[in-house]
Short mmCIF file of C-alpha atoms in Angstrom, two decimals:
data_model
loop_
_atom_site.label_atom_id
_atom_site.label_comp_id
_atom_site.label_asym_id
_atom_site.label_seq_id
_atom_site.Cartn_x
_atom_site.Cartn_y
_atom_site.Cartn_z
CA MET W 69 11.48 -50.74 -41.05
CA THR W 70 13.68 -50.39 -44.15
CA ASN W 71 17.39 -51.15 -44.09
CA LEU W 72 18.16 -47.52 -44.84
CA LEU W 73 16.12 -46.20 -41.92
CA ALA W 74 17.47 -48.81 -39.49
CA ALA W 75 21.07 -48.18 -40.56
CA ARG W 76 20.70 -44.43 -40.29
CA LEU W 77 19.08 -44.68 -36.86
CA GLN W 78 21.79 -46.99 -35.60
CA MET W 79 24.57 -44.80 -36.99
CA ALA W 80 22.96 -41.66 -35.57
CA MET W 81 22.67 -43.25 -32.13
CA SER W 82 26.25 -44.53 -32.25
CA LEU W 83 27.69 -41.21 -33.36
CA GLY W 84 25.56 -39.25 -30.92
CA PHE W 85 26.76 -41.43 -28.05
CA HIS W 86 30.42 -41.57 -29.05
CA ILE W 87 30.85 -37.89 -29.85
CA ILE W 88 30.31 -36.95 -26.19
CA PHE W 89 33.24 -39.10 -25.11
CA ALA W 90 35.33 -37.96 -28.06
CA ALA W 91 34.83 -34.31 -27.09
CA ILE W 92 35.70 -34.95 -23.45
CA GLY W 93 38.70 -37.03 -24.53
CA ILE W 94 40.02 -34.02 -26.43
CA ALA W 95 39.57 -31.43 -23.69
CA LEU W 96 39.80 -33.08 -20.29
CA PRO W 97 43.46 -34.14 -20.68
CA LEU W 98 44.36 -30.51 -21.41
CA MET W 99 42.70 -29.39 -18.18
CA MET W 100 44.47 -32.20 -16.35
CA CYS W 101 47.83 -30.98 -17.70
CA ILE W 102 47.07 -27.37 -16.77
CA ALA W 103 46.31 -28.45 -13.20
CA GLU W 104 49.57 -30.37 -12.94
CA ALA W 105 51.50 -27.48 -14.50
CA CYS W 106 50.06 -25.18 -11.84
CA TRP W 107 51.26 -27.63 -9.19
CA LEU W 108 54.76 -27.73 -10.68
CA ARG W 109 54.86 -23.92 -10.86
CA THR W 110 53.34 -23.05 -7.48
CA GLY W 111 53.89 -26.16 -5.42
CA HIS W 112 50.31 -25.89 -4.13
CA PRO W 113 49.23 -29.50 -3.45
CA VAL W 114 45.56 -28.87 -4.29
CA TYR W 115 46.51 -28.71 -7.98
CA ARG W 116 48.08 -32.15 -7.70
CA VAL W 117 44.90 -33.53 -6.12
CA LEU W 118 42.86 -31.92 -8.89
CA ALA W 119 45.06 -33.34 -11.67
CA ARG W 120 44.76 -36.83 -10.19
CA ARG W 121 40.97 -36.56 -9.92
CA TRP W 122 40.59 -35.37 -13.49
CA ALA W 123 42.96 -38.11 -14.66
CA LYS W 124 40.68 -40.74 -13.11
CA GLY W 125 37.69 -39.20 -14.87
CA ALA W 126 39.60 -39.10 -18.16
CA ALA W 127 40.47 -42.79 -17.80
CA ILE W 128 36.83 -43.79 -17.24
CA LEU W 129 35.60 -41.78 -20.20
CA PHE W 130 38.50 -42.90 -22.41
CA ALA W 131 37.65 -46.55 -21.78
CA VAL W 132 33.98 -46.09 -22.71
CA GLY W 133 34.93 -43.93 -25.69
CA ALA W 134 37.28 -46.65 -26.91
CA VAL W 135 34.46 -49.20 -26.81
CA SER W 136 31.95 -46.97 -28.59
CA GLY W 137 34.57 -45.92 -31.14
CA THR W 138 35.43 -49.55 -31.90
CA VAL W 139 31.75 -50.28 -32.43
CA LEU W 140 31.57 -47.39 -34.90
CA SER W 141 34.48 -48.75 -36.92
CA PHE W 142 32.66 -52.08 -37.30
CA GLU W 143 29.41 -50.34 -38.18
CA LEU W 144 31.00 -48.49 -41.08
CA GLY W 145 31.79 -51.80 -42.76
CA LEU W 146 28.68 -53.70 -41.73
CA LEU W 147 26.06 -51.02 -42.37
CA TRP W 148 27.68 -49.12 -45.25
CA PRO W 149 29.67 -51.60 -47.37
CA GLY W 150 29.11 -49.57 -50.54
CA PHE W 151 30.70 -46.54 -48.91
CA MET W 152 33.71 -48.44 -47.57
CA LYS W 153 34.33 -50.21 -50.87
CA PHE W 154 34.51 -46.90 -52.70
CA ALA W 155 36.04 -44.69 -50.03
CA GLY W 156 38.39 -47.09 -48.25
CA PRO W 157 41.36 -46.68 -50.63
CA ILE W 158 40.95 -42.89 -50.55
CA ILE W 159 40.45 -42.13 -46.85
CA GLY W 160 42.31 -45.12 -45.40
CA LEU W 161 45.27 -42.89 -44.55
CA GLY W 162 43.13 -40.76 -42.24
CA PHE W 163 41.79 -43.81 -40.41
CA GLY W 164 45.27 -45.32 -40.14
CA LEU W 165 46.81 -42.19 -38.68
CA GLU W 166 43.89 -41.83 -36.28
CA GLY W 167 44.59 -45.34 -35.02
CA PHE W 168 48.21 -44.38 -34.41
CA ALA W 169 47.12 -41.28 -32.48
CA PHE W 170 44.63 -43.33 -30.47
CA PHE W 171 47.21 -45.91 -29.38
CA THR W 172 49.68 -43.15 -28.52
CA GLU W 173 47.02 -41.59 -26.31
CA ALA W 174 46.28 -44.93 -24.64
CA ILE W 175 49.95 -45.69 -23.94
CA PHE W 176 50.75 -42.33 -22.43
CA LEU W 177 47.50 -42.24 -20.45
CA GLY W 178 48.66 -45.46 -18.81
CA LEU W 179 52.03 -43.89 -18.04
CA TYR W 180 50.30 -40.84 -16.62
CA LEU W 181 47.90 -42.79 -14.42
CA TYR W 182 50.50 -45.16 -12.96
CA GLY W 183 53.53 -42.89 -13.06
CA TRP W 184 52.73 -40.42 -10.30
CA GLU W 185 55.26 -41.92 -7.89
CA ARG W 186 57.44 -43.59 -10.53
CA LEU W 187 58.32 -40.86 -13.04
CA PRO W 188 60.15 -37.56 -12.49
CA ALA W 189 57.62 -34.76 -12.11
CA ARG W 190 58.37 -33.06 -15.43
CA ALA W 191 58.46 -36.36 -17.33
CA HIS W 192 55.09 -37.22 -15.81
CA TRP W 193 53.65 -33.89 -16.92
CA LEU W 194 55.07 -34.48 -20.41
CA ALA W 195 53.25 -37.82 -20.57
CA GLY W 196 50.02 -35.95 -19.84
CA ALA W 197 50.80 -33.35 -22.48
CA ILE W 198 51.25 -36.13 -25.04
CA VAL W 199 47.86 -37.53 -24.02
CA ALA W 200 46.28 -34.10 -24.60
CA ALA W 201 48.05 -33.60 -27.95
CA SER W 202 47.32 -37.09 -29.29
CA GLY W 203 43.67 -36.82 -28.23
CA ALA W 204 43.32 -33.56 -30.15
CA LEU W 205 45.14 -35.04 -33.16
CA SER W 206 42.90 -38.11 -33.10
CA GLY W 207 39.84 -35.86 -33.27
CA VAL W 208 41.27 -33.83 -36.14
CA LEU W 209 42.04 -36.98 -38.15
CA VAL W 210 38.51 -38.33 -37.69
CA LEU W 211 37.14 -34.95 -38.75
CA SER W 212 39.32 -35.08 -41.86
CA VAL W 213 37.31 -38.12 -42.97
CA ASN W 214 34.00 -36.38 -42.33
CA ALA W 215 35.27 -33.26 -44.11
CA TRP W 216 36.16 -35.44 -47.11
CA MET W 217 32.59 -36.79 -47.14
CA ASN W 218 31.35 -33.19 -47.33
CA THR W 219 33.98 -31.99 -49.83
CA PRO W 220 35.46 -35.07 -51.54
CA ALA W 221 38.95 -34.61 -53.01
CA GLY W 222 42.03 -36.64 -53.88
CA PHE W 223 40.62 -38.71 -56.75
CA ARG W 224 39.02 -38.50 -60.17
CA LEU W 225 35.72 -40.20 -60.93
CA VAL W 226 35.65 -42.29 -64.12
CA ASN W 227 32.62 -44.47 -64.88
CA GLY W 228 31.71 -44.55 -61.20
CA ARG W 229 35.19 -45.63 -60.10
CA ALA W 230 37.82 -43.59 -58.27
CA VAL W 231 41.11 -43.27 -60.16
CA GLU W 232 44.29 -41.23 -59.69
CA ILE W 233 43.89 -41.48 -55.92
CA ASP W 234 45.88 -39.04 -53.77
CA PRO W 235 45.39 -39.90 -50.05
CA LEU W 236 47.15 -36.73 -48.89
CA ALA W 237 44.81 -34.52 -50.92
CA ALA W 238 41.86 -36.44 -49.44
CA LEU W 239 43.25 -35.88 -45.94
CA VAL W 240 43.27 -32.10 -46.43
CA SER W 241 40.03 -31.65 -48.36
CA PRO W 242 38.53 -28.14 -48.67
CA ALA W 243 36.37 -28.46 -45.53
CA MET W 244 39.04 -30.06 -43.35
CA LEU W 245 40.46 -26.94 -41.68
CA ALA W 246 37.04 -25.41 -40.99
CA GLU W 247 35.63 -28.62 -39.50
CA ALA W 248 38.73 -29.37 -37.43
CA LEU W 249 38.86 -25.86 -36.00
CA HIS W 250 35.14 -25.61 -35.30
CA MET W 251 34.77 -29.05 -33.70
CA SER W 252 37.97 -28.82 -31.66
CA LEU W 253 36.89 -25.50 -30.18
CA ALA W 254 33.46 -27.02 -29.55
CA ALA W 255 35.07 -29.88 -27.62
CA TYR W 256 37.08 -27.53 -25.40
CA ALA W 257 34.11 -25.21 -24.86
CA ALA W 258 31.62 -27.98 -24.12
CA THR W 259 33.90 -29.94 -21.80
CA GLY W 260 35.23 -26.86 -20.02
CA LEU W 261 31.78 -25.53 -19.20
CA LEU W 262 30.45 -28.99 -18.36
CA VAL W 263 33.21 -29.50 -15.80
CA ALA W 264 32.80 -25.91 -14.59
CA GLY W 265 29.11 -26.58 -14.02
CA VAL W 266 29.85 -29.62 -11.87
CA HIS W 267 32.29 -27.70 -9.68
CA ALA W 268 29.96 -24.68 -9.54
CA VAL W 269 27.21 -26.86 -8.07
CA LEU W 270 29.61 -28.42 -5.57
CA LEU W 271 31.03 -25.00 -4.70
CA MET W 272 27.56 -23.74 -3.83
CA LYS W 273 27.41 -26.51 -1.22
CA ASP W 274 30.94 -25.90 0.09
CA ARG W 275 31.82 -22.26 -0.60
CA GLU W 276 35.29 -22.32 1.00
CA ASN W 277 36.53 -25.44 -0.79
CA PRO W 278 39.83 -24.58 -2.56
CA PHE W 279 39.58 -27.73 -4.67
CA HIS W 280 36.40 -26.58 -6.38
CA ARG W 281 37.56 -22.97 -6.63
CA LYS W 282 40.72 -23.88 -8.51
CA ALA W 283 38.89 -26.47 -10.61
CA LEU W 284 36.29 -23.87 -11.57
CA GLY W 285 39.03 -21.43 -12.57
CA ILE W 286 40.81 -23.88 -14.87
CA ALA W 287 37.58 -25.19 -16.40
CA LEU W 288 36.29 -21.68 -17.08
CA THR W 289 39.61 -20.68 -18.62
CA VAL W 290 39.56 -23.56 -21.10
CA GLY W 291 35.82 -23.55 -21.79
CA GLY W 292 35.45 -19.78 -21.69
CA LEU W 293 38.22 -18.97 -24.14
CA ALA W 294 36.98 -21.63 -26.56
CA SER W 295 33.39 -20.37 -26.27
CA ILE W 296 34.43 -16.81 -27.08
CA LEU W 297 36.54 -17.93 -30.06
CA GLN W 298 33.87 -20.30 -31.38
CA PRO W 299 31.74 -17.68 -33.20
CA MET W 300 34.79 -16.68 -35.26
CA SER W 301 35.40 -20.28 -36.31
CA GLY W 302 31.71 -20.55 -37.12
CA HIS W 303 31.98 -17.52 -39.38
CA TYR W 304 34.87 -19.17 -41.24
CA ALA W 305 32.94 -22.46 -41.45
CA ALA W 306 29.99 -20.59 -42.99
CA HIS W 307 32.29 -19.30 -45.75
CA VAL W 308 33.42 -22.84 -46.54
CA VAL W 309 29.88 -24.23 -46.56
CA ALA W 310 28.71 -21.38 -48.81
CA GLU W 311 31.43 -22.18 -51.33
CA THR W 312 31.31 -25.98 -51.22
CA GLN W 313 27.76 -26.93 -50.11
CA PRO W 314 25.42 -24.03 -50.88
CA VAL W 315 22.35 -26.26 -50.59
CA LYS W 316 23.33 -27.07 -46.99
CA LEU W 317 23.72 -23.36 -46.22
CA ALA W 318 20.27 -22.68 -47.66
CA ALA W 319 18.76 -25.40 -45.48
CA MET W 320 20.58 -24.13 -42.38
CA GLU W 321 19.07 -20.68 -42.84
CA GLY W 322 15.68 -21.67 -44.25
CA GLN W 323 16.58 -19.74 -47.41
CA PHE W 324 14.22 -20.81 -50.21
CA GLN W 325 14.72 -18.00 -52.77
CA THR W 326 17.98 -17.00 -54.41
CA GLU W 327 18.54 -13.35 -53.58
CA ARG W 328 21.02 -10.62 -52.86
CA ARG W 329 21.12 -9.09 -49.39
CA ALA W 330 19.79 -12.37 -48.02
CA PRO W 331 18.65 -12.03 -44.39
CA LEU W 332 20.05 -13.93 -41.44
CA ARG W 333 17.19 -15.68 -39.64
CA ILE W 334 16.83 -16.16 -35.93
CA GLY W 335 14.25 -18.85 -35.17
CA GLY W 336 11.47 -19.59 -37.61
CA LEU W 337 9.96 -22.81 -38.92
CA PRO W 338 10.67 -23.48 -42.61
CA ASP W 339 7.66 -24.48 -44.69
CA PRO W 340 8.72 -26.33 -47.87
CA GLY W 341 5.15 -26.16 -49.14
CA THR W 342 5.07 -22.37 -49.32
CA GLY W 343 8.81 -21.81 -49.66
CA THR W 344 8.90 -19.49 -46.65
CA THR W 345 10.25 -19.48 -43.10
CA PRO W 346 7.55 -17.87 -40.94
CA TYR W 347 8.03 -16.70 -37.33
CA ALA W 348 11.71 -15.85 -37.95
CA LEU W 349 13.40 -12.65 -36.87
CA GLU W 350 15.26 -11.52 -40.00
CA ILE W 351 18.43 -9.42 -39.96
CA PRO W 352 18.66 -7.73 -43.39
CA ALA W 353 21.72 -8.78 -45.44
CA GLY W 354 22.97 -10.81 -42.47
CA LEU W 355 23.33 -14.08 -44.36
CA SER W 356 25.12 -12.43 -47.29
CA ILE W 357 27.61 -10.93 -44.84
CA LEU W 358 28.01 -14.21 -42.92
CA ALA W 359 28.60 -16.30 -46.01
CA TYR W 360 30.53 -13.90 -48.26
CA ASN W 361 31.51 -10.84 -46.17
CA ASP W 362 29.49 -8.78 -48.64
CA PRO W 363 26.02 -7.40 -47.85
CA ASN W 364 25.16 -7.40 -51.57
CA ALA W 365 26.33 -10.97 -52.25
CA GLU W 366 23.88 -13.37 -53.85
CA VAL W 367 22.93 -16.42 -51.77
CA LYS W 368 21.44 -19.43 -53.53
CA GLY W 369 18.12 -20.63 -52.16
CA LEU W 370 16.77 -24.17 -51.97
CA GLU W 371 14.65 -23.54 -55.06
CA ALA W 372 17.86 -23.28 -57.11
CA PHE W 373 18.47 -27.01 -56.57
CA PRO W 374 16.51 -30.06 -57.73
CA SER W 375 14.10 -31.33 -55.08
CA ASP W 376 15.84 -34.72 -54.90
CA VAL W 377 19.12 -33.19 -53.65
CA ARG W 378 17.66 -30.92 -50.98
CA PRO W 379 18.21 -31.99 -47.36
CA PRO W 380 15.32 -32.07 -44.83
CA VAL W 381 15.17 -28.32 -44.31
CA ARG W 382 13.26 -28.28 -41.02
CA VAL W 383 15.64 -30.67 -39.26
CA VAL W 384 18.72 -28.85 -40.50
CA HIS W 385 17.41 -25.34 -39.77
CA LEU W 386 16.13 -26.13 -36.27
CA SER W 387 19.32 -28.00 -35.36
CA PHE W 388 21.38 -25.06 -36.56
CA GLN W 389 19.29 -22.66 -34.49
CA VAL W 390 19.75 -24.81 -31.38
CA MET W 391 23.50 -24.94 -31.95
CA VAL W 392 23.82 -21.18 -32.37
CA ALA W 393 21.57 -20.41 -29.38
CA CYS W 394 23.58 -22.71 -27.11
CA GLY W 395 26.85 -21.27 -28.38
CA MET W 396 25.76 -17.68 -27.78
CA ALA W 397 24.57 -18.49 -24.25
CA MET W 398 27.92 -20.16 -23.49
CA ALA W 399 29.82 -17.16 -24.87
CA GLY W 400 27.70 -14.86 -22.71
CA VAL W 401 28.49 -16.78 -19.52
CA SER W 402 32.17 -16.88 -20.51
CA LEU W 403 32.27 -13.11 -21.02
CA TRP W 404 30.62 -12.68 -17.62
CA ALA W 405 33.35 -14.84 -16.09
CA GLY W 406 36.08 -12.90 -17.87
CA LEU W 407 34.78 -9.49 -16.84
CA SER W 408 34.32 -10.63 -13.24
CA TRP W 409 37.87 -11.97 -13.11
CA TRP W 410 39.25 -8.78 -14.69
CA ARG W 411 37.60 -6.67 -12.01
CA SER W 412 38.51 -8.78 -8.98
CA ARG W 413 41.49 -10.84 -10.23
CA SER W 414 39.89 -13.92 -8.70
CA VAL W 415 37.53 -16.68 -9.77
CA PRO W 416 33.95 -15.34 -9.49
CA THR W 417 31.91 -17.24 -6.93
CA ALA W 418 28.79 -15.10 -6.57
CA ARG W 419 25.73 -17.30 -6.24
CA ALA W 420 24.03 -15.85 -9.33
CA PHE W 421 27.15 -16.54 -11.40
CA LEU W 422 27.49 -20.10 -10.11
CA TRP W 423 23.86 -20.74 -11.01
CA ALA W 424 24.46 -19.36 -14.51
CA VAL W 425 27.46 -21.67 -14.99
CA ALA W 426 25.49 -24.66 -13.70
CA LEU W 427 22.58 -23.94 -16.06
CA ALA W 428 24.92 -23.41 -19.02
CA SER W 429 26.96 -26.56 -18.35
CA PRO W 430 24.98 -28.98 -20.60
CA LEU W 431 24.61 -26.49 -23.46
CA GLY W 432 27.95 -27.36 -25.04
CA MET W 433 27.08 -31.03 -25.47
CA ILE W 434 23.63 -30.08 -26.78
CA ALA W 435 25.33 -27.76 -29.28
CA ILE W 436 27.69 -30.52 -30.40
CA GLU W 437 24.82 -32.94 -30.98
CA ALA W 438 22.87 -30.29 -32.87
CA GLY W 439 25.90 -29.27 -34.92
CA TRP W 440 26.63 -32.86 -35.85
CA THR W 441 23.01 -33.20 -36.98
CA VAL W 442 23.48 -30.16 -39.22
CA THR W 443 26.65 -31.66 -40.71
CA GLU W 444 25.21 -35.10 -41.40
CA VAL W 445 21.56 -34.43 -42.21
CA GLY W 446 22.54 -31.32 -44.18
CA ARG W 447 24.57 -33.52 -46.55
CA GLN W 448 21.62 -35.78 -47.39
CA PRO W 449 20.76 -37.43 -49.72
CA TRP W 450 24.52 -37.93 -50.18
CA ILE W 451 26.84 -40.02 -48.07
CA ILE W 452 29.68 -38.58 -50.19
CA HIS W 453 28.60 -35.17 -51.43
CA ASP W 454 27.73 -35.20 -55.14
CA VAL W 455 29.42 -38.61 -55.54
CA MET W 456 27.45 -41.36 -53.77
CA ARG W 457 23.92 -41.35 -52.41
CA THR W 458 23.21 -42.83 -48.99
CA THR W 459 20.75 -45.30 -50.52
CA ASP W 460 23.55 -46.73 -52.67
CA ALA W 461 25.89 -47.28 -49.71
CA VAL W 462 23.64 -49.18 -47.27
CA THR W 463 23.88 -52.94 -46.79
CA SER W 464 21.28 -55.29 -48.26
CA VAL W 465 21.65 -57.81 -45.42
CA PRO W 466 18.28 -58.23 -43.61
CA GLY W 467 17.67 -58.02 -39.87
CA LEU W 468 19.01 -54.54 -39.14
CA GLY W 469 16.10 -53.94 -36.79
CA ILE W 470 17.52 -56.59 -34.46
CA SER W 471 20.96 -55.01 -34.71
CA LEU W 472 19.47 -51.61 -33.84
CA ALA W 473 17.79 -53.06 -30.74
CA VAL W 474 20.97 -54.81 -29.57
CA TYR W 475 23.12 -51.72 -29.98
CA THR W 476 20.50 -49.59 -28.22
CA VAL W 477 20.73 -51.90 -25.19
CA LEU W 478 24.55 -51.82 -25.40
CA TYR W 479 24.72 -48.03 -25.37
CA ALA W 480 22.12 -47.78 -22.61
CA GLY W 481 24.24 -50.14 -20.51
CA LEU W 482 27.45 -48.23 -21.20
CA GLY W 483 25.73 -44.95 -20.40
CA TRP W 484 24.45 -46.30 -17.07
CA ILE W 485 27.92 -47.54 -16.12
CA VAL W 486 29.48 -44.16 -16.91
CA VAL W 487 26.86 -42.28 -14.88
CA MET W 488 27.38 -44.56 -11.87
CA LEU W 489 31.17 -44.25 -12.01
CA LEU W 490 31.09 -40.46 -12.38
CA LEU W 491 28.56 -40.08 -9.59
CA HIS W 492 30.93 -42.03 -7.36
CA GLN W 493 33.70 -39.64 -8.35
CA PHE W 494 31.57 -36.60 -7.52
CA ARG W 495 30.37 -38.03 -4.20
CA SER W 496 33.96 -38.69 -3.16
CA SER W 497 34.97 -35.11 -3.93
CA PRO W 498 36.98 -33.80 -0.96
CA ARG W 499 35.30 -31.39 1.46
CA ALA W 500 37.21 -28.32 2.58
CA ASP W 501 38.17 -29.79 5.98
CA GLU W 502 39.20 -33.14 4.45
CA LEU W 503 41.21 -31.37 1.78
CA ALA W 504 43.00 -29.19 4.34
CA ALA W 505 43.97 -32.28 6.32
CA ALA W 506 45.15 -34.09 3.20
CA LEU W 507 47.23 -31.10 2.08
CA THR W 508 48.82 -30.76 5.52
CA GLU W 509 49.74 -34.44 5.47
CA ASP W 510 51.09 -34.13 1.91
CA SER W 511 53.27 -31.15 2.86
CA HIS W 512 54.93 -33.25 5.59
#
């Protein structure tokens, strides 16, 4: 196994593992704060129980996310020294600010977890709000670094060296807003529907449980709204990709020829040998509208670019199709939830709906993994688009196969621990009769 392949596999595994916890770390604290805000507004104790339960889950996932995130920071230097040597002075500000946001989140999460009986109620809620805000900010700052890798800015290249460095310009590179918006909404949508799916399953077993009813309502509100807004952010992201990385757009859509009124493809399997994408359902002029808001706009195909700068078209196209399919299914379930609530003014609990939520619950995380594949594989062969190739950034130190094996075992162990802890949380979920007794005792 070559160093390049081993390093890419290890980085892909690390990112794929960590991004799940990063997404939950962005969204779950918001849901926790909403639950506590409902308690402060209504005085209904079930919201307080719900906020405490979600806080425990957030703490477990935050701890594992911190470990996997720390591993990633080491991997950047160990696996990609060429990248860090070049990019460190440019994007260091983003990493530094992300560290500040991370420690702020950790401090206030501690205050939130241990301050239930020690802080005034509104001060305690404020601590949770800071956790939610700093978690979202941490995600945005990390995405600013990835956006810079896709659309590098804030420096001038002279003889292979970066000069006239402007860290602020690098922080707000052309793709930054699109990536931050799209990924943040993805985190809220994926986490909201994932949590909704858990409570939907438990609600089917205990239909009168107010804990699961209120949890389902909050989770669907957060995940549903984000799912419905996500296609709009995707449309904006397509504009940015079309302007800054047209070769990635062509790979995403399996577009080989440069043409006006380029079709939008649903499905299909790109064939680089023939330069076609058979088995696809084509919507005439759909891609031109998506990318440029003009049905007659010209879209560059893969054949307009040298073969050595084209990304693996099949991987990118299929990953993009998976992401879009999952997103549309999530939006459909969210619209169902919204229409049902509008008609009855209550959280829908029909068995068919609960099954739909349960089946849709993993789609958000699948979409995130697929979308991240599009972002990273679609940039290949560049680690910094049009500046540095991935082959020039990888370490020359031997033995990366051993490192890959060790980290695989590490992540498998962490994953097993998380599953066991969360299963314990779900099994200890209060039944309706237990919850009624606890609420009666709390009211006294």
